[in-house]
Amino acid sequence: MEGLEITGYVFLGIFFSFSVFHLVVCFFENEKLRKITKIFCLVLLAIAACFLAYRHPLIYVGAILGAVGDYFLLKKNHLLSFVFGVISFFIGHVLYLTQIIFLFDWPNYGYAIFYGSLIIFLIIFSIALYPKTKLLAGKVAYLGNAYYGIMFVNFVVSIVLACLTSYHWQLSLFAIGYVFFVISDSFLLYTSYIKDVKRRDFYIMLSYLVAQSLIVLSLVFINIGI
């Protein structure tokens, strides 16, 4: 095992340990410590991914954007911070999608067709859901709809690739990660706009950290040959 890989696994262990600590903080509702520790979880995961799969920056940059989104969502009741947070996560999901799309050996026009179709789908998806979601978030619902749309696309593409490629279990983990992502974000929306729940941040972060771990590690495993 090379030095970089060993370092990556060390940081992965630190990430899991720190995540458990953060979840304990969330469970006991220590708001000050929760805010201090929140963003470091994804930073540590990104560092681990960087050492384990340094030739594939889309993976660890996607995780870093998750940390950026976590920072902005510390002020989720502030509209501009919420928007920046959603945009950060959205771009991160696009990077994760791009990483698995690279498993296809397409000519350049194939990628152009795919991403053109993706943009059209997200626009239609966002407009179609707006009449219902505007009741929760107003105009911001367009952005939220597109965000859920990209998660849906990532889930579907990973299932298709799991069937068409040899990366069956890795891409299955990727798809399961997106199930947990939807659970986390849906619970966040529910507690923010409908009804608050005791220890909400514990449940949100538990499902979120499981989601990010499965997504990032599945991509790492694919690219280091596990």
Tab-separated table of C-alpha atoms in Angstrom, residues 61-146:
chain	number	residue	atom	x	y	z
A	61	VAL	CA	-13.993	18.909	-5.145
A	62	GLY	CA	-17.580	17.622	-4.966
A	63	ALA	CA	-17.044	16.843	-1.276
A	64	ILE	CA	-15.512	20.279	-0.679
A	65	LEU	CA	-18.596	21.865	-2.244
A	66	GLY	CA	-20.617	19.840	0.263
A	67	ALA	CA	-18.611	21.498	3.050
A	68	VAL	CA	-19.248	24.912	1.444
A	69	GLY	CA	-22.965	24.102	1.304
A	70	ASP	CA	-22.873	23.057	4.964
A	71	TYR	CA	-21.345	26.420	5.855
A	72	PHE	CA	-24.021	28.411	4.048
A	73	LEU	CA	-26.821	26.307	5.519
A	74	LEU	CA	-25.697	27.209	9.006
A	75	LYS	CA	-27.806	30.287	8.238
A	76	LYS	CA	-30.573	28.440	6.396
A	77	ASN	CA	-33.164	30.990	7.541
A	78	HIS	CA	-31.231	33.678	5.653
A	79	LEU	CA	-32.473	33.511	2.050
A	80	LEU	CA	-29.208	34.383	0.291
A	81	SER	CA	-27.208	31.903	2.391
A	82	PHE	CA	-29.793	29.216	1.683
A	83	VAL	CA	-29.582	29.878	-2.074
A	84	PHE	CA	-25.761	29.773	-2.061
A	85	GLY	CA	-25.891	26.552	-0.053
A	86	VAL	CA	-28.257	24.864	-2.500
A	87	ILE	CA	-26.141	26.032	-5.464
A	88	SER	CA	-22.989	24.595	-3.841
A	89	PHE	CA	-24.651	21.229	-3.313
A	90	PHE	CA	-26.106	21.310	-6.831
A	91	ILE	CA	-22.686	21.817	-8.419
A	92	GLY	CA	-21.285	19.059	-6.217
A	93	HIS	CA	-23.958	16.657	-7.481
A	94	VAL	CA	-23.115	17.605	-11.075
A	95	LEU	CA	-19.451	16.780	-10.393
A	96	TYR	CA	-20.397	13.402	-8.903
A	97	LEU	CA	-22.564	12.733	-11.961
A	98	THR	CA	-19.757	13.707	-14.315
A	99	GLN	CA	-17.409	11.315	-12.537
A	100	ILE	CA	-19.673	8.324	-13.136
A	101	ILE	CA	-20.524	9.442	-16.687
A	102	PHE	CA	-16.803	9.139	-17.448
A	103	LEU	CA	-17.316	5.381	-17.105
A	104	PHE	CA	-18.878	5.626	-20.555
A	105	ASP	CA	-16.379	5.816	-23.385
A	106	TRP	CA	-18.371	8.335	-25.406
A	107	PRO	CA	-17.186	10.641	-28.175
A	108	ASN	CA	-17.373	14.340	-27.351
A	109	TYR	CA	-20.744	14.787	-29.033
A	110	GLY	CA	-22.143	12.024	-26.802
A	111	TYR	CA	-21.315	14.053	-23.688
A	112	ALA	CA	-22.748	17.183	-25.327
A	113	ILE	CA	-26.030	15.385	-26.049
A	114	PHE	CA	-26.200	14.013	-22.502
A	115	TYR	CA	-25.622	17.341	-20.755
A	116	GLY	CA	-27.899	19.175	-23.173
A	117	SER	CA	-30.632	16.657	-22.391
A	118	LEU	CA	-29.885	17.037	-18.670
A	119	ILE	CA	-30.382	20.809	-18.810
A	120	ILE	CA	-33.674	20.427	-20.676
A	121	PHE	CA	-34.879	17.797	-18.195
A	122	LEU	CA	-34.012	19.953	-15.170
A	123	ILE	CA	-35.836	22.959	-16.626
A	124	ILE	CA	-38.960	20.905	-17.359
A	125	PHE	CA	-38.760	19.149	-13.977
A	126	SER	CA	-38.390	22.444	-12.133
A	127	ILE	CA	-41.312	24.110	-13.931
A	128	ALA	CA	-43.570	21.056	-13.565
A	129	LEU	CA	-43.157	20.909	-9.781
A	130	TYR	CA	-43.354	24.665	-9.207
A	131	PRO	CA	-47.150	24.958	-8.778
A	132	LYS	CA	-46.914	22.752	-5.681
A	133	THR	CA	-43.495	23.620	-4.269
A	134	LYS	CA	-44.023	27.400	-4.528
A	135	LEU	CA	-46.318	27.092	-1.526
A	136	LEU	CA	-43.246	26.266	0.571
A	137	ALA	CA	-40.481	28.438	-0.860
A	138	GLY	CA	-41.924	30.865	-3.430
A	139	LYS	CA	-39.597	31.652	-6.358
A	140	VAL	CA	-36.736	29.793	-4.668
A	141	ALA	CA	-38.726	26.622	-5.365
A	142	TYR	CA	-37.399	26.657	-8.945
A	143	LEU	CA	-33.877	26.171	-7.596
A	144	GLY	CA	-35.025	23.547	-5.104
A	145	ASN	CA	-36.841	21.632	-7.829
A	146	ALA	CA	-33.731	21.588	-10.037
